[in-house]
Short mmCIF file of C-alpha atoms in Angstrom, two decimals:
data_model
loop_
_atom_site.label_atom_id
_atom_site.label_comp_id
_atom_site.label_asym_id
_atom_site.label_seq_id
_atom_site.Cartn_x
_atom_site.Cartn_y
_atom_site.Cartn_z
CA UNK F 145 18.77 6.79 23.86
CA UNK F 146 21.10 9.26 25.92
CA UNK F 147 20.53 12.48 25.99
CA UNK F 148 23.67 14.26 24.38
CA UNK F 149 22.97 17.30 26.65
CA UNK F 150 24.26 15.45 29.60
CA UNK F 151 27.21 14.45 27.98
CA UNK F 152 27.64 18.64 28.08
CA UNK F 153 30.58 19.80 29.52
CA UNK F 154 29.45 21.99 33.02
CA UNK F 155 30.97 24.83 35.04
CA UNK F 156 30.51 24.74 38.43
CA UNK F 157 30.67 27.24 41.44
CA UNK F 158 33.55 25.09 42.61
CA UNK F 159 35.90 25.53 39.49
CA UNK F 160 34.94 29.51 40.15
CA UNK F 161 36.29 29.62 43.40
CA UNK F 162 39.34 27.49 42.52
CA UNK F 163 39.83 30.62 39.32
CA UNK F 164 39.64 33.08 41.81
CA UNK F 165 42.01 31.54 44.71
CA UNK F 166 44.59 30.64 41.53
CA UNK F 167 44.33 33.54 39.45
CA UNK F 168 44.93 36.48 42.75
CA UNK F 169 41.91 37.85 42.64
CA UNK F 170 42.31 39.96 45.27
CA UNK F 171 45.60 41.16 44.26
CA UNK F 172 43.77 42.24 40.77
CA UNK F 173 41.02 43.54 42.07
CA UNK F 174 42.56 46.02 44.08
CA UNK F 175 44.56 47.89 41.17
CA UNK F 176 43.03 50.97 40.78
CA UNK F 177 41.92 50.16 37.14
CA UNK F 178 39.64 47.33 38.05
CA UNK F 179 37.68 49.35 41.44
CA UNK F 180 34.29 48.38 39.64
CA UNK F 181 35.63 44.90 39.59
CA UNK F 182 33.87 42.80 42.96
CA UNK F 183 33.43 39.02 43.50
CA UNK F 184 29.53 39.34 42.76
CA UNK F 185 30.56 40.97 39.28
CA UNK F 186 32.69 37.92 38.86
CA UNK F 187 31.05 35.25 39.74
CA UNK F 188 28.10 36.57 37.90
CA UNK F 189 30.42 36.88 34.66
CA UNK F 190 31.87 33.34 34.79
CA UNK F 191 28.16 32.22 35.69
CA UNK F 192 26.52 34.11 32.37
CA UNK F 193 29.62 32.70 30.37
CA UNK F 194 29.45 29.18 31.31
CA UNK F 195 26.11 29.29 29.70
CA UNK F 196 27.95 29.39 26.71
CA UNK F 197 28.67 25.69 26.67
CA UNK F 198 24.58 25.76 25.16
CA UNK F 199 25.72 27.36 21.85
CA UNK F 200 29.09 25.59 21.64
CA UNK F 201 28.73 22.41 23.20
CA UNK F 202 26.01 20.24 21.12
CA UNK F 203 28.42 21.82 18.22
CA UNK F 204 31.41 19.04 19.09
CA UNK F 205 29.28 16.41 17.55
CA UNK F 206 28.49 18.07 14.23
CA UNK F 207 31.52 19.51 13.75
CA UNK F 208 33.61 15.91 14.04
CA UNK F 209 30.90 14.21 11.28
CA UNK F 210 31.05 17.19 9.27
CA UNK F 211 34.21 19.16 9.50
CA UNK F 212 34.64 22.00 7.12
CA UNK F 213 34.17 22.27 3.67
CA UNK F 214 35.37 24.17 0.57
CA UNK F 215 32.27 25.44 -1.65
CA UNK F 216 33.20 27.35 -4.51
CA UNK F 217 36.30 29.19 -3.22
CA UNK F 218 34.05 29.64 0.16
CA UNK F 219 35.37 27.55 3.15
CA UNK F 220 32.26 26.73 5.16
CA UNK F 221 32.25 25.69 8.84
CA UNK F 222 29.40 22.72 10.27
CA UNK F 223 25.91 23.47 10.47
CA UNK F 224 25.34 25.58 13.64
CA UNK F 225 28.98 27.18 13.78
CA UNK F 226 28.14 30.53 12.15
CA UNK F 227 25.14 30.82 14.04
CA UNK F 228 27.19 30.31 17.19
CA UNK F 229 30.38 32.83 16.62
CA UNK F 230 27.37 35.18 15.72
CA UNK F 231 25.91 34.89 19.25
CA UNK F 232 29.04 34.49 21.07
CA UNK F 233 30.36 38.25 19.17
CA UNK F 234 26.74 39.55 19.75
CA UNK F 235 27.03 38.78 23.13
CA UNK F 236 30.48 40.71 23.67
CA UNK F 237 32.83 37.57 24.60
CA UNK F 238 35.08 38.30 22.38
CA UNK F 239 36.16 41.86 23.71
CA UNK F 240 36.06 40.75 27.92
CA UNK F 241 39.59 42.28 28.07
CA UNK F 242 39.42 45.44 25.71
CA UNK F 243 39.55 48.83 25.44
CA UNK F 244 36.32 50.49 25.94
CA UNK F 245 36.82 53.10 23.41
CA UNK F 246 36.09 50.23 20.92
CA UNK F 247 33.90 47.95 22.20
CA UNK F 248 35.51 46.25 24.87
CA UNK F 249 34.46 45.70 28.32
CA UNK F 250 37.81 46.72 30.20
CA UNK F 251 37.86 43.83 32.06
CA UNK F 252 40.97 42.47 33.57
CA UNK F 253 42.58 39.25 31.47
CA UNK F 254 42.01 37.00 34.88
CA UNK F 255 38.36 37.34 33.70
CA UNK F 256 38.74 36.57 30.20
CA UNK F 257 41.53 34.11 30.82
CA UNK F 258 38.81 31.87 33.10
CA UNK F 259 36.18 32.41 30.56
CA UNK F 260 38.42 30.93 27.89
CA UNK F 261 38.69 27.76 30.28
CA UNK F 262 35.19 27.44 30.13
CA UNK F 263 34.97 27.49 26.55
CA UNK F 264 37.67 25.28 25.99
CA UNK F 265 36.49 22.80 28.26
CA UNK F 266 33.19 23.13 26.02
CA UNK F 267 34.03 22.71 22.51
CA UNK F 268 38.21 23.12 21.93
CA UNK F 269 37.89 23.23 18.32
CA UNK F 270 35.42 26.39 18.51
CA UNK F 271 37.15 28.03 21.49
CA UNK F 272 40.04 28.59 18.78
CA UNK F 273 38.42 30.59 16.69
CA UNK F 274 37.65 33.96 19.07
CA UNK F 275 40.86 33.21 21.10
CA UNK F 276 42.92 33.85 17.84
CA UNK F 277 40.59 37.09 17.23
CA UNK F 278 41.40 38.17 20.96
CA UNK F 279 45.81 37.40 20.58
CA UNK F 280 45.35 39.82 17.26
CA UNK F 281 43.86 42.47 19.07
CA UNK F 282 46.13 42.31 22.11
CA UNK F 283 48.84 42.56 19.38
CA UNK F 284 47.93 45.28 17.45
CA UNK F 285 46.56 47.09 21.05
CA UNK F 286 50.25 47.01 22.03
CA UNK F 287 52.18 47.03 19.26
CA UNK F 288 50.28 48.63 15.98
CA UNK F 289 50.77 52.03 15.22
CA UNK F 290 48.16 54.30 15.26
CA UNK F 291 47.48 54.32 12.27
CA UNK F 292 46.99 50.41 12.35
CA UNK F 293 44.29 50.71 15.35
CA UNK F 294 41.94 53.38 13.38
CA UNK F 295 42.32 51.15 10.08
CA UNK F 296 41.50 47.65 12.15
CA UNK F 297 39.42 49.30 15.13
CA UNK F 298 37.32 51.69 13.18
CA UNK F 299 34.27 49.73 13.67
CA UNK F 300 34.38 51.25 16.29
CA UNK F 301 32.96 47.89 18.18
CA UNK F 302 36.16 45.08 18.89
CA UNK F 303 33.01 42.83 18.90
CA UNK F 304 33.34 42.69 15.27
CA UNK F 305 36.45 42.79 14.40
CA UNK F 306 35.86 39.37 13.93
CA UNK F 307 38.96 37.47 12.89
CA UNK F 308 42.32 37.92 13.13
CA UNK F 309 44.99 35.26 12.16
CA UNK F 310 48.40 34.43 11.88
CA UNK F 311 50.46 31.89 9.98
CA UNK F 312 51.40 28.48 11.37
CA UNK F 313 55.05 28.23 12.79
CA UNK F 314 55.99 25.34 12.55
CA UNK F 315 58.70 26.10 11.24
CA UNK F 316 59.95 28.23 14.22
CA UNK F 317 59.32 25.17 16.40
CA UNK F 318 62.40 23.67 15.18
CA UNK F 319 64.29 26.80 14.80
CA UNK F 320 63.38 29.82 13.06
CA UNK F 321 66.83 30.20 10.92
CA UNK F 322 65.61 27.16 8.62
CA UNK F 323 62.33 29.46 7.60
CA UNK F 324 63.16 30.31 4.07
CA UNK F 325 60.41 32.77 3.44
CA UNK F 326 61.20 36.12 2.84
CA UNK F 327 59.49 39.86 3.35
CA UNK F 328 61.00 42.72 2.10
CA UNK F 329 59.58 45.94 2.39
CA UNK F 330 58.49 47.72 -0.61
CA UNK F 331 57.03 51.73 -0.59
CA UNK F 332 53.90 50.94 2.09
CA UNK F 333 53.33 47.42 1.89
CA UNK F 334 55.67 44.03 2.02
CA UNK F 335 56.66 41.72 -1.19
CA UNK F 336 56.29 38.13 0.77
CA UNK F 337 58.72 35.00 -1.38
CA UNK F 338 58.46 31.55 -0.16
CA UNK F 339 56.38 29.39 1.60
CA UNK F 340 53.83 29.10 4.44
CA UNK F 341 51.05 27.07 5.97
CA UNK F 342 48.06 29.15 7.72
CA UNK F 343 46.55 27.08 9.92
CA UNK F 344 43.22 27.24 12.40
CA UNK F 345 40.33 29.46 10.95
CA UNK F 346 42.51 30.93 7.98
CA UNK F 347 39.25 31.52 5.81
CA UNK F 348 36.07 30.91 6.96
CA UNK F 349 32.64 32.16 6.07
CA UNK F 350 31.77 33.32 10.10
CA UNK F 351 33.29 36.65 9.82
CA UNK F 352 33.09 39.99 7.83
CA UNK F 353 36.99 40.71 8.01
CA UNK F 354 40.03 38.04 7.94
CA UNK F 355 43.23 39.88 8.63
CA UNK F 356 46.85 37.49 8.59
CA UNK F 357 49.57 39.33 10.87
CA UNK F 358 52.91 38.01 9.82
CA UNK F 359 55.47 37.99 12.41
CA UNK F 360 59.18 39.01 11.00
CA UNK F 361 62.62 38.69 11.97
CA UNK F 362 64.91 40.90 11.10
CA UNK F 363 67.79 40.10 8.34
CA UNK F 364 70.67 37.86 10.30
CA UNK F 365 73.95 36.50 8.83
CA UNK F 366 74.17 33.21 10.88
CA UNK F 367 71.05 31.02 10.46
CA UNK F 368 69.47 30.13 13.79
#
């Protein structure tokens, strides 16, 4: 009988140096925002993350014999998942390159980005799920008013703000003036006609908060 755990995808010191050569490490480190950042602290980051693969890894298996499931209006993951975003938000993965203030580490996105490729590499299909909760954040970080960051950030912990979402485009892929749904503003909120398909960890039982950001264009007379 083989032992699944050596079928276990592995991070080694040689893929760290490769991130570090690839990514400018030097060139990153050296902006005055990142002085704490040093190639021990680095190393040592990629080295605790890759450990990771222990949660996530075995998961592959279970998760491709059971897939999800919808239980009375409840969308449940495979056995183990839960358990596993649970550590991995415990842990503080999830907020690598965030704002302090909420949570977050402050860590530059070279060190999140090569985390992410460890994860991947791990289990793809779970890697998803806190890389869409890390795009939302960036978004809103950047973009949402302020308003918007004390409503979604009020935890005050980015660690939890679990899971944030947005709806499949594959429409857009072939050219966003044959999207027929519609969003027209109404007082504070938006009156949404037509139709769309979320996609990748739209509902799930794993997190406390789902939150859908819906990107749209504004009114054009030509379609394309």
């Amino acid at each position: 009988m083989v032992d699944t755990n050596d079928r276990l995808y592995r991070a080694s010191g040689r893929h760290a140096l490769y991130r570090r050569q690839a990514g400018g490490f030097g060139e990153v480190a050296s902006l005055p925002a990142n002085d704490d950042l040093s190639l021990e602290l680095f190393d040592s980051i990629l080295e605790e993350g890759g450990r990771g693969r222990r949660c996530s890894g075995p998961l592959n298996r279970i998760g491709d014999q059971q897939g999800s499931r919808l239980e009375n209006g409840v969308v449940r993951t495979p056995d183990g998942w839960a358990d596993a975003y649970r550590a991995f938000v415990d842990g503080g993965w999830n907020a690598v390159p965030f704002d302090p203030a909420f949570g977050g580490q402050g860590l530059p996105w070279l060190v999140s980005i090569a985390l992410q490729e460890m994860w991947t590499s791990a289990n793809m299909a779970f890697s998803l799920c806190p890389m869409l909760t890390q795009a939302r954040v960036e978004a809103i970080s950047h973009h949402g008013s302020e308003a918007q960051k004390a409503l979604y950030f009020a935890e005050p912990d980015l660690r939890k703000m679990d899971r944030h979402h947005e709806p499949d485009r594959a429409a857009g892929r072939v050219g966003c003036g044959r999207v027929r749904t519609k969003a027209v503003p109404e007082g504070d909120h938006w009156l949404i006609t037509g139709q769309k398909i979320f996609i990748t960890y739209g509902d799930h039982e794993m997190a406390e908060n789902i939150i859908h950001l819906v990107l749209r264009a504004r009114r054009r007379r030509r379609p394309g």
